[in-house]
Structure formats: C-alpha cells, structure tokens
Short mmCIF file of C-alpha atoms and ligand atoms in Angstrom, two decimals:
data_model
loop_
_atom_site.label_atom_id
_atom_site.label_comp_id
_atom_site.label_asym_id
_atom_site.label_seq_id
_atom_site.Cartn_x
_atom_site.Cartn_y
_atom_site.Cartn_z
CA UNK A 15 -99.81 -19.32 -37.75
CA UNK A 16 -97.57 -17.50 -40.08
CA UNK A 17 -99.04 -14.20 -42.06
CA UNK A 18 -97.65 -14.42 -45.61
CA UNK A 19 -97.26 -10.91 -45.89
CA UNK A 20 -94.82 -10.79 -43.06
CA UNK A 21 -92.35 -13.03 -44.40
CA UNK A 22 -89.63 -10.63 -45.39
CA UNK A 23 -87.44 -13.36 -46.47
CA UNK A 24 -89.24 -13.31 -49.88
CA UNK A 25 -87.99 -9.78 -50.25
CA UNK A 26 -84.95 -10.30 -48.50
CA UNK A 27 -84.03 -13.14 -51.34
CA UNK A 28 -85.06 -11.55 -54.09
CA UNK A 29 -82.83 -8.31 -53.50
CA UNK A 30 -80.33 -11.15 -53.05
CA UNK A 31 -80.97 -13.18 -56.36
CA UNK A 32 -80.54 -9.95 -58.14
CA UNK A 33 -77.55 -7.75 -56.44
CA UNK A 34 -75.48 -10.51 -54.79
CA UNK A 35 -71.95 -10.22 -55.53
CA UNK A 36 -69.93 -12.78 -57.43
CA UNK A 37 -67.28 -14.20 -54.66
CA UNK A 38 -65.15 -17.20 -55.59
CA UNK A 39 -66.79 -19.44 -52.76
CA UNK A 40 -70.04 -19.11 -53.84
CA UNK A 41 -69.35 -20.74 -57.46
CA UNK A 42 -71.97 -23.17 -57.96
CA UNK A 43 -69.79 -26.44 -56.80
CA UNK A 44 -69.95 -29.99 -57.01
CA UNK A 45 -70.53 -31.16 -53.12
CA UNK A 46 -66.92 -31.90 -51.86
CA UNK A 47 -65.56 -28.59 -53.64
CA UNK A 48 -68.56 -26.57 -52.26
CA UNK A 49 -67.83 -27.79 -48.74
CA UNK A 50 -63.47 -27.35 -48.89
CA UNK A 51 -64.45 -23.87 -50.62
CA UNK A 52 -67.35 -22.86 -47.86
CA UNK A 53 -64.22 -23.94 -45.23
CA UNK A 54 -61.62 -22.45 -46.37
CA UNK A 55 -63.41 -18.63 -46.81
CA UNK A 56 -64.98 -19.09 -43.31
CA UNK A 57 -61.97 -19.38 -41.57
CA UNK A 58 -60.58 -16.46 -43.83
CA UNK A 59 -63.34 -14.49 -43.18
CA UNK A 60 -62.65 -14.12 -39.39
CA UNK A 61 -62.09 -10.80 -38.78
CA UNK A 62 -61.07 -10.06 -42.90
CA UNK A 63 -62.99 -7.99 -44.65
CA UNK A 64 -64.25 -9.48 -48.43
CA UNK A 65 -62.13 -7.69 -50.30
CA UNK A 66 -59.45 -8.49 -48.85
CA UNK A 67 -59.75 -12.19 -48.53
CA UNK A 68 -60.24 -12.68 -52.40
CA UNK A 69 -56.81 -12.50 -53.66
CA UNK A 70 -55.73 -14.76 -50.91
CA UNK A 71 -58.31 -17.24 -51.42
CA UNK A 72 -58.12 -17.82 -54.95
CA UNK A 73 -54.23 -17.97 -54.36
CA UNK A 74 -54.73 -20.69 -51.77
CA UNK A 75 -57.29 -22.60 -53.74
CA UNK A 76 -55.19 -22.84 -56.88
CA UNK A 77 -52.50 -23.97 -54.72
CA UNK A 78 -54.04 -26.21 -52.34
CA UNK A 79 -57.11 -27.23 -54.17
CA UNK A 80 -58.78 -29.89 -51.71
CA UNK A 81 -59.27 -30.84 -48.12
CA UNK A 82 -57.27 -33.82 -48.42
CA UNK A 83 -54.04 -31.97 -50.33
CA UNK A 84 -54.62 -29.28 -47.10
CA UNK A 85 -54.79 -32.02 -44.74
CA UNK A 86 -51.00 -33.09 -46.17
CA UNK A 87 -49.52 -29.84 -46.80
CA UNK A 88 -46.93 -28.49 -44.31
CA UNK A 89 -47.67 -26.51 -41.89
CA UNK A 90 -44.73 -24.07 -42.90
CA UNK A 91 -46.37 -24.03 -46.91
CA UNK A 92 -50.10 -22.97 -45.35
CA UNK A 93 -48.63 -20.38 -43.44
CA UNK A 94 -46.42 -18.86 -46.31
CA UNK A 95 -49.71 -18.95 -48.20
CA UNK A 96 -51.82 -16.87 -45.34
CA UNK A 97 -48.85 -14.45 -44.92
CA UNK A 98 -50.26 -11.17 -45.13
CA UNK A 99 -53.67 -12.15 -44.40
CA UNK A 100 -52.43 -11.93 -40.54
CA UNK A 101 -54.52 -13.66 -36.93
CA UNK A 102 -52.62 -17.00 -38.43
CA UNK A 103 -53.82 -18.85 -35.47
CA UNK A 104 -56.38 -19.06 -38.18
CA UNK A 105 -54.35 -20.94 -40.46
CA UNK A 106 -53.00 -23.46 -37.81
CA UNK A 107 -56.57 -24.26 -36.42
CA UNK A 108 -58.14 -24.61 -40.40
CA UNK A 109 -55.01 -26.90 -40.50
CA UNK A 110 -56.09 -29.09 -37.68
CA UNK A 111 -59.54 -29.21 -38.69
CA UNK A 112 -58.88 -30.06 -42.06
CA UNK A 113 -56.50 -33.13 -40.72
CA UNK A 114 -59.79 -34.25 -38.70
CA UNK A 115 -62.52 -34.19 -40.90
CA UNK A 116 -60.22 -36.41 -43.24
CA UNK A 117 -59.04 -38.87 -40.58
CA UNK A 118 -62.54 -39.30 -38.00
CA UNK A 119 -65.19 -37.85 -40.83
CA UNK A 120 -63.71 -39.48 -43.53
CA UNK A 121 -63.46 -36.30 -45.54
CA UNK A 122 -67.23 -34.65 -44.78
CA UNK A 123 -68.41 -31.97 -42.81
CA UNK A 124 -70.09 -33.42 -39.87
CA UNK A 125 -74.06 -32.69 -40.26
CA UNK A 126 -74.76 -31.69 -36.53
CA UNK A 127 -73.49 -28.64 -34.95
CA UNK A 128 -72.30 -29.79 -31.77
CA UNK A 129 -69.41 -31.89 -34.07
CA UNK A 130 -68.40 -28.95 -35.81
CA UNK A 131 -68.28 -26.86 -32.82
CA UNK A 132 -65.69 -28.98 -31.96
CA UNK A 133 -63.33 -28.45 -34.42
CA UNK A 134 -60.47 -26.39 -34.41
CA UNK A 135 -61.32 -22.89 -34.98
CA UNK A 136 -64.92 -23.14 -34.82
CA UNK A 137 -67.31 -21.19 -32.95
CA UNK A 138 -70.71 -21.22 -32.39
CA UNK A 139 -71.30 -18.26 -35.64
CA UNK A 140 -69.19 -20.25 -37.46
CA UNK A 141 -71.11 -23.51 -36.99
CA UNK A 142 -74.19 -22.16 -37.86
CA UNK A 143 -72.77 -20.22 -41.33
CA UNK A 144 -71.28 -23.81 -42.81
CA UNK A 145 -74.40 -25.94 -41.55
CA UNK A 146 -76.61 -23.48 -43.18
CA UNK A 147 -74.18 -22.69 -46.17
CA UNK A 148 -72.91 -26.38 -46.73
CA UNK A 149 -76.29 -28.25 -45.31
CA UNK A 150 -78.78 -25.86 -46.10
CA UNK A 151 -79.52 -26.19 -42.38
CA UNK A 152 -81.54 -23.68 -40.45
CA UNK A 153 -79.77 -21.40 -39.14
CA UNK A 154 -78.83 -17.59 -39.34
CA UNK A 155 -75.44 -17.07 -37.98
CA UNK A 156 -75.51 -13.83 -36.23
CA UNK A 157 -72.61 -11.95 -37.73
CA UNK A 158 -72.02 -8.21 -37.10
CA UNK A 159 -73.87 -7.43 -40.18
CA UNK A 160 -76.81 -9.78 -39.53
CA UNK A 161 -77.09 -7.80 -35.69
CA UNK A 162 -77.38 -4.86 -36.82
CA UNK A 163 -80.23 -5.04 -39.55
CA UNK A 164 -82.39 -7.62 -36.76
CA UNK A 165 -81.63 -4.52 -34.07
CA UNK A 166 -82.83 -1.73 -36.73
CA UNK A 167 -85.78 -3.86 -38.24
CA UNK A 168 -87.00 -5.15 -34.72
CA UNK A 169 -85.17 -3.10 -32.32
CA UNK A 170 -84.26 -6.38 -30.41
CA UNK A 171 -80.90 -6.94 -29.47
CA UNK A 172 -79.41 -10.59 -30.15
CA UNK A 173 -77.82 -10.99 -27.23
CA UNK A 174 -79.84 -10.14 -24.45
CA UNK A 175 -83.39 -11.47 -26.21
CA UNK A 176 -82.52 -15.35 -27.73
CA UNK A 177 -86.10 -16.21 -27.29
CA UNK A 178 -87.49 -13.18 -28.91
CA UNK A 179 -85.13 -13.75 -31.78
CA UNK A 180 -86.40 -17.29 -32.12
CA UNK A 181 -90.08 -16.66 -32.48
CA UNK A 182 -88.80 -13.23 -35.05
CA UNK A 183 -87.36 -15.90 -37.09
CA UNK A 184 -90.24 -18.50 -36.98
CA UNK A 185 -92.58 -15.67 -37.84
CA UNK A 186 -90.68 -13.15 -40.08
CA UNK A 187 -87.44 -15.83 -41.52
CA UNK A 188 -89.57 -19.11 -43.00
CA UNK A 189 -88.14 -20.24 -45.99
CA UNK A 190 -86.95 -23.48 -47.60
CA UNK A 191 -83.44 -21.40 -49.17
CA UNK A 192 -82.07 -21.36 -45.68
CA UNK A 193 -78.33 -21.11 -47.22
CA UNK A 194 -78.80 -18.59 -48.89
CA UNK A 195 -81.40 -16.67 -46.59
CA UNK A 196 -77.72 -16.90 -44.57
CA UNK A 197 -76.20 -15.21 -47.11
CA UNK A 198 -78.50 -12.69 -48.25
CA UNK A 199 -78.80 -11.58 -44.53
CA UNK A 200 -74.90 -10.70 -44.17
CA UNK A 201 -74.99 -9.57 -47.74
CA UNK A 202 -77.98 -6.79 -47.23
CA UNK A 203 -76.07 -5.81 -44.26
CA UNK A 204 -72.62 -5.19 -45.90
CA UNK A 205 -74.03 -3.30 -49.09
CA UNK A 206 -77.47 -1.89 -47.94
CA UNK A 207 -78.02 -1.86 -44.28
CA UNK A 208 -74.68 -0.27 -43.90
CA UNK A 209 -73.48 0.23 -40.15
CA UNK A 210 -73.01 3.72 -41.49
CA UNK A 211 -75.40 5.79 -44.01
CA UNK A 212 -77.57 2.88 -44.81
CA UNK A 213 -78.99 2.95 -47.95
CA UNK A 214 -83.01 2.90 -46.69
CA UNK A 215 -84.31 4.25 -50.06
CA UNK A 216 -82.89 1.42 -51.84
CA UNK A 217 -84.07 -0.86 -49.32
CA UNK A 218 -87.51 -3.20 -49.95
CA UNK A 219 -87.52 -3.76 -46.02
CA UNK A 220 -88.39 -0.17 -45.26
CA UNK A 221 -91.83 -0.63 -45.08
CA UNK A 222 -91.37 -2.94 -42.25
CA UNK A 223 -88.42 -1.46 -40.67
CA UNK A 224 -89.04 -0.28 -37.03
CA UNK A 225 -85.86 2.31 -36.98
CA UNK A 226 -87.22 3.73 -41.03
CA UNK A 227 -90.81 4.27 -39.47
CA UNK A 228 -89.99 6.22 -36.44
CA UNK A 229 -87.28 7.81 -38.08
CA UNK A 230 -84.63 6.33 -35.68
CA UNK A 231 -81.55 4.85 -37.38
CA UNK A 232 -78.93 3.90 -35.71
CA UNK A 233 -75.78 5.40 -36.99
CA UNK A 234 -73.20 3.27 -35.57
CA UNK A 235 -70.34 5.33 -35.48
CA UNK A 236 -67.31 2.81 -37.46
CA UNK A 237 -64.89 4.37 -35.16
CA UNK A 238 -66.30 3.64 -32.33
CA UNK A 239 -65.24 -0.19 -33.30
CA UNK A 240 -61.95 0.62 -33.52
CA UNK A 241 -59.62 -0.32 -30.22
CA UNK A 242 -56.85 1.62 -30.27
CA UNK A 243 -53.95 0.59 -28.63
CA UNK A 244 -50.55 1.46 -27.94
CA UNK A 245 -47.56 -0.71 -27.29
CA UNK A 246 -43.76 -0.15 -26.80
CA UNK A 247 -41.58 -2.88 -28.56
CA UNK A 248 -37.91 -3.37 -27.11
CA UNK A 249 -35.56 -5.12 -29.56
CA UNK A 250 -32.08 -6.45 -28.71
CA UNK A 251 -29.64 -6.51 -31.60
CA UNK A 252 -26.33 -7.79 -32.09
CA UNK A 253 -23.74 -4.92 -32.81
CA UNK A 254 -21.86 -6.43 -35.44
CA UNK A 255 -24.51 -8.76 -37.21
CA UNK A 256 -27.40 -7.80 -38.16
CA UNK A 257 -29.29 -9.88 -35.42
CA UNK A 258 -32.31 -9.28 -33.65
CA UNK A 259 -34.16 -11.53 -30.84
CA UNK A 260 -37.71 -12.47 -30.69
CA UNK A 261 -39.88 -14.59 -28.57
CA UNK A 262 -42.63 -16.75 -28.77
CA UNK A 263 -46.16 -13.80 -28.33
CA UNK A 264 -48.04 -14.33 -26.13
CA UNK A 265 -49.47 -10.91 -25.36
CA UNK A 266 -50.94 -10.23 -28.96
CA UNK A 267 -54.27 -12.49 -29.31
CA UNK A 268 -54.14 -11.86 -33.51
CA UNK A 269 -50.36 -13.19 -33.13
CA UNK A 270 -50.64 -15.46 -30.34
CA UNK A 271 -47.19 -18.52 -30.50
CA UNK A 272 -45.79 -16.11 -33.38
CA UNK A 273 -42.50 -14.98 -33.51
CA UNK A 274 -42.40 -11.02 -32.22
CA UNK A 275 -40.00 -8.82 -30.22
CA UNK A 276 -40.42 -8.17 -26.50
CA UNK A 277 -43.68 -5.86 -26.38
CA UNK A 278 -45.61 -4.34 -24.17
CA UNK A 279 -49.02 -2.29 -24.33
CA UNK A 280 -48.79 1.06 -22.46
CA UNK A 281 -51.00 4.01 -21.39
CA UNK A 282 -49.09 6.44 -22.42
CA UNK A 283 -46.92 7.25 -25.34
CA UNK A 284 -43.77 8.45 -23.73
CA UNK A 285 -40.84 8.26 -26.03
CA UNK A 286 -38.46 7.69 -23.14
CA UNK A 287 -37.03 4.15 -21.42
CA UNK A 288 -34.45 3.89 -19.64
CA UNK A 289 -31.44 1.91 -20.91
CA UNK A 290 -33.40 1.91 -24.18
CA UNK A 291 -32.81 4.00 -27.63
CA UNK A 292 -35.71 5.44 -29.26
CA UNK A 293 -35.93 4.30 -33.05
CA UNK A 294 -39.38 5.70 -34.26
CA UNK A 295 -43.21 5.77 -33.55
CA UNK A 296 -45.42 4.30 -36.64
CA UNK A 297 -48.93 2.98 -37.12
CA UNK A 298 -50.18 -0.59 -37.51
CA UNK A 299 -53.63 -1.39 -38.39
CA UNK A 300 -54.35 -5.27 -38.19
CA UNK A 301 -58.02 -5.52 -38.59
CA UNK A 302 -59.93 -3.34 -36.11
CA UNK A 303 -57.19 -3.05 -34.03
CA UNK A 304 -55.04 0.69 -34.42
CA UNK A 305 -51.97 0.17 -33.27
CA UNK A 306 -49.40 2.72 -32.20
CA UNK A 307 -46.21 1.45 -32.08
CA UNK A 308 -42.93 2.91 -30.40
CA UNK A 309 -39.81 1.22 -31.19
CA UNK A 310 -36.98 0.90 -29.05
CA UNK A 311 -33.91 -1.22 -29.05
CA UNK A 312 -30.45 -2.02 -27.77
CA UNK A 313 -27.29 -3.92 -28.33
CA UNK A 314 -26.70 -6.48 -26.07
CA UNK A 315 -23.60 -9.18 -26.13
CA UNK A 316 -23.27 -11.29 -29.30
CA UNK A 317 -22.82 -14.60 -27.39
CA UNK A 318 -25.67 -14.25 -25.11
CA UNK A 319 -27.21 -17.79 -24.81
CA UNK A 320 -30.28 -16.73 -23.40
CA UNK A 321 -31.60 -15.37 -26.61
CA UNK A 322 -32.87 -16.91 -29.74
CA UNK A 323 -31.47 -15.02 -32.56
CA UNK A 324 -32.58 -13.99 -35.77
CA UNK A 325 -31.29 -12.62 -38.90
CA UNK A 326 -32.90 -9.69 -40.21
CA UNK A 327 -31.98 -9.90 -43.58
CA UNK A 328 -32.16 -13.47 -44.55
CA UNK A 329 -35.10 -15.03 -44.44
CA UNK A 330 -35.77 -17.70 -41.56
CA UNK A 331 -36.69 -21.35 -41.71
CA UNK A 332 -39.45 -20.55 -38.79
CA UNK A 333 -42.13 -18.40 -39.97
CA UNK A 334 -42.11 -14.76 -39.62
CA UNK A 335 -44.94 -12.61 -39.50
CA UNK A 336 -45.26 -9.57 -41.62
CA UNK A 337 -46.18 -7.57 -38.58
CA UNK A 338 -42.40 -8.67 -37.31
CA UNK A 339 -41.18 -8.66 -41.29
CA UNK A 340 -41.97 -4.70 -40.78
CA UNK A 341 -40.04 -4.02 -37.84
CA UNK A 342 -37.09 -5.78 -39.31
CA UNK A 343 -37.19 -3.28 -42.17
CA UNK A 344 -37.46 -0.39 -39.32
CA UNK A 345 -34.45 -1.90 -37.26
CA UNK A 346 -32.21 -2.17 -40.41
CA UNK A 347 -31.89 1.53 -40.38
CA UNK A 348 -29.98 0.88 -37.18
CA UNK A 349 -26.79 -0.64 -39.21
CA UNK A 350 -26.29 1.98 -41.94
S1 SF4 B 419 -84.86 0.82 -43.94
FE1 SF4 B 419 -82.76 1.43 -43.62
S2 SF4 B 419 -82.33 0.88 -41.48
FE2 SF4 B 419 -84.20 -0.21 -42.10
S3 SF4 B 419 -83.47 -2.20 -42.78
FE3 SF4 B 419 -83.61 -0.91 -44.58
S4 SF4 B 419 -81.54 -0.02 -44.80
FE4 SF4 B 419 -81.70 -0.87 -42.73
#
C-alpha cells in the first residue's frame, strides 16, 4: 500500500507547475504538432544543452513545420539547417525516422516502446521520454539529471539496482501527470538539484532527501565529465589552388560518414611529424568532448587521383561540417 505522505511527486509537480521554464516544445499543441515538436527537440537534445538547442529549433520548425514536410525535405536542406548544432548523425537518423512513421505508421508515433525503439536514432531513454511526453505513458526516462537526484534522494544507483528503482517509483513516483512528472524530474535536476552546488534550501524534497539528512551531497565534480582528447589532423593541399582533401570519418563518433581531414587521436602532444609542417595547436569543444587539436599539413601533387578534393573557399555541394568549415579557415593562412 502506498503512504500518501511519501509521494514526493505532489511536491515534485508543484515546484514544476510554478518554476518550469517556457521552451518552445512544450507549447500547449494540438496532437500531431505536439508529437513532430516532442520529436524534433528529442533528437536535438542528444547531447545539446537547452540553451543551445532553442535557436536551432525554432529555426527548424519555422522552416520545416511538420513530419510530413521533414519526411520530403532533402537530406542536404536538414543538414544545412542542423549546421552548427554538430553529432549530425542526429539529423540523418531524425530523417529516417521521420520517413517511417509517415510511410508504416501512417504519420503517428507508435504507442508501444519496443516500435519506437526501433526507429532510427532511438534509444531506450529516448523511448521512454516521447511515450511519457507524447502518450502520457509511464515512464521516467533516466537522463543524467534524473540519476543524479534518484542517487542523492535514495542513494540507489540506476544502473546497478533496476528492481529497487522500480518499487522507489511504485512507492515514492504515483501519479496520473506521468508526462510531466517526466519533465519536472529532468527539470528539478537542471535548475535545483544541480550536479554542482545544488540549491537544497530552495528545494521542497529536502526533508526526504537521504544525501540533505546525513549531510552527504554529492558534488559531482563537472570536470570530471569532460573527456579530453587530443588528436593530430594531417591535411594535404594543392600548391597552387587552394585545395584541401578530406575523407569520409570514421574515427570521430559525433562526426561519424562526415567529411574531415585525415586525423588521428594521440597521447601526446608533440608538435613534430615527420614529412609534415606544423600549422598551429587550437581548442575544440563539441559537447563534452575537449578537444586539442594540432594541425599539420603538406602539399602533395595537384593531379593525384587518389584524393577527393575540395575547395576551401567555395562552398561545396556535399555538406561540410563546421568542425571541418574551421580548419579550412586555419589552412587558408597557408596561401597568403
Ligand atoms: S536536498 Fe539538495 S541534494 Fe537533496 S534533492 Fe534537494 S537539491 Fe538535491
């Protein structure tokens, strides 16, 4: 049997009714808007802080303002409209998935999760968010955010304790507002159970939170999410036109089939290669990744067929991603 006075997800709501923040996706929405707009900022929301998904998703919306015009639009148009917004394998798969819930779902979100699993793009967290945010399903989709308060209110960790979870949830999670228990559950852990300096005398859970009573809080350090990484790119160049090569990437997952130079991730940052001219050493931050970046390149012979060559001034008809756009910009120093 439940006890009433455990259910937190009265308080948890009501903090949420009254401080949630106004994001485009969460306009209140006739059905087939709700579920194109509950799509589209899922998928943008991989790895993409809030903040910065905004501009882009009101941008894309007033562009591309359905499933069906998505499912249509070329491939090239969708990417030009993610540019900047970077891991475009996200763009590709939303592409895919839109294409199928038009053609085998005839234009609706499948209702069970195994379906939507399936799509393109779609993981088990993201599953769970648009069943619960579309369906008003029950589930909690276990974000980063949503870990972290259910480790500092319970001290249980998601991973390792799925059964313990469930019967926390029966007992502490019953509600009827399972969207927007979701919600509220991400949203308290972005603003008030922040990963650092969380804000516990603001917060109405303190009363029942296991980390506030025994004066344990977890600081999790912000840094300590942060891979860095550093990587040696090698670009060939024409001599006498400004022409550089690039291949298909395989070796960056947030840029995997994009257009790149040769590059490789190293141990150490040693400024030397052989048969190779230093150009500079800069810093690229693509999501939580820090990358340091030393750029090398060479000339090599104009009519060599075993390259695909690109200008570096004009733009392309192929895609090009800013994280190549910038190195362009870098290599043109080469030719003045
Ligand atoms: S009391 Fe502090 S640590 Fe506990 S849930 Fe609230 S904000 Fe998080």
């Amino acid at each position: 049997m439940h006890l009433k006075n455990n259910n937190l997800s009265k308080k948890i709501l009501s903090w949420y009714d009254n401080n949630r923040r106004i994001l485009p996706w969460r306009l209140d929405l006739k059905t087939k808007k709700k579920q194109y707009y509950r799509i589209l900022s899922e998928f943008m929301l991989q790895q993409t802080q809030v903040k910065t998904v905004i501009p882009y998703f009101n941008n894309f919306v007033a562009r591309v303002p359905s499933l069906k015009i998505l499912s249509l639009t070329s491939g090239k148009k969708i990417l030009k409209l993610w540019e900047g917004l970077g891991y475009y394998r996200r763009a590709r798969n939303l592409h895919k998935t839109s294409k199928i819930i038009i053609k085998k779902y005839n234009g609706r979100l499948p209702h069970e999760f195994d379906k939507i699993k399936n799509l393109p793009g779609i993981g088990d967290y993201t599953a769970k968010a648009l069943l619960a945010l579309v369906y008003n399903q029950p589930h909690i989709p276990f974000d980063g955010n949503v870990k972290r308060v259910f480790f500092r209110l319970f001290k249980v960790k998601i991973e390792k304790n799925k059964n313990k979870i469930k019967s926390i949830i029966d007992r502490h999670f019953y509600t009827s507002r399972h969207g927007d228990l979701a919600e509220a559950l991400m949203e308290f852990g972005a603003i008030i159970c922040k990963p650092v300096n969380p804000l516990c005398d603001q917060c109405s859970l303190k009363k029942n939170c296991n980390s506030y009573k025994n004066k344990d809080l977890v600081f999790v350090n912000k840094k300590s999410h942060e891979k860095k990484k550093k990587y040696n790119i090698f670009c060939y160049l024409k001599k006498k036109k400004k022409e550089i090569v690039l291949i298909n990437n395989k070796n960056l997952s947030f840029l995997s089939n994009f257009k790149i130079p040769k590059t490789k991730l190293v141990k150490f940052n040693n400024k030397k290669k052989s048969g190779w001219i230093y150009l500079c050493n800069y810093k690229n931050n693509i999501s939580n990744i820090k990358m340091n970046i030393n750029l090398f390149y060479k000339f090599v012979k104009n009519n060599s067929k075993k390259y695909k060559w690109y200008s570096i001034d004009q733009p392309n008809n192929e895609f090009i991603p800013t994280f190549t756009k910038k190195i362009f910009k870098k290599v043109s120093r080469v030719y003045n």
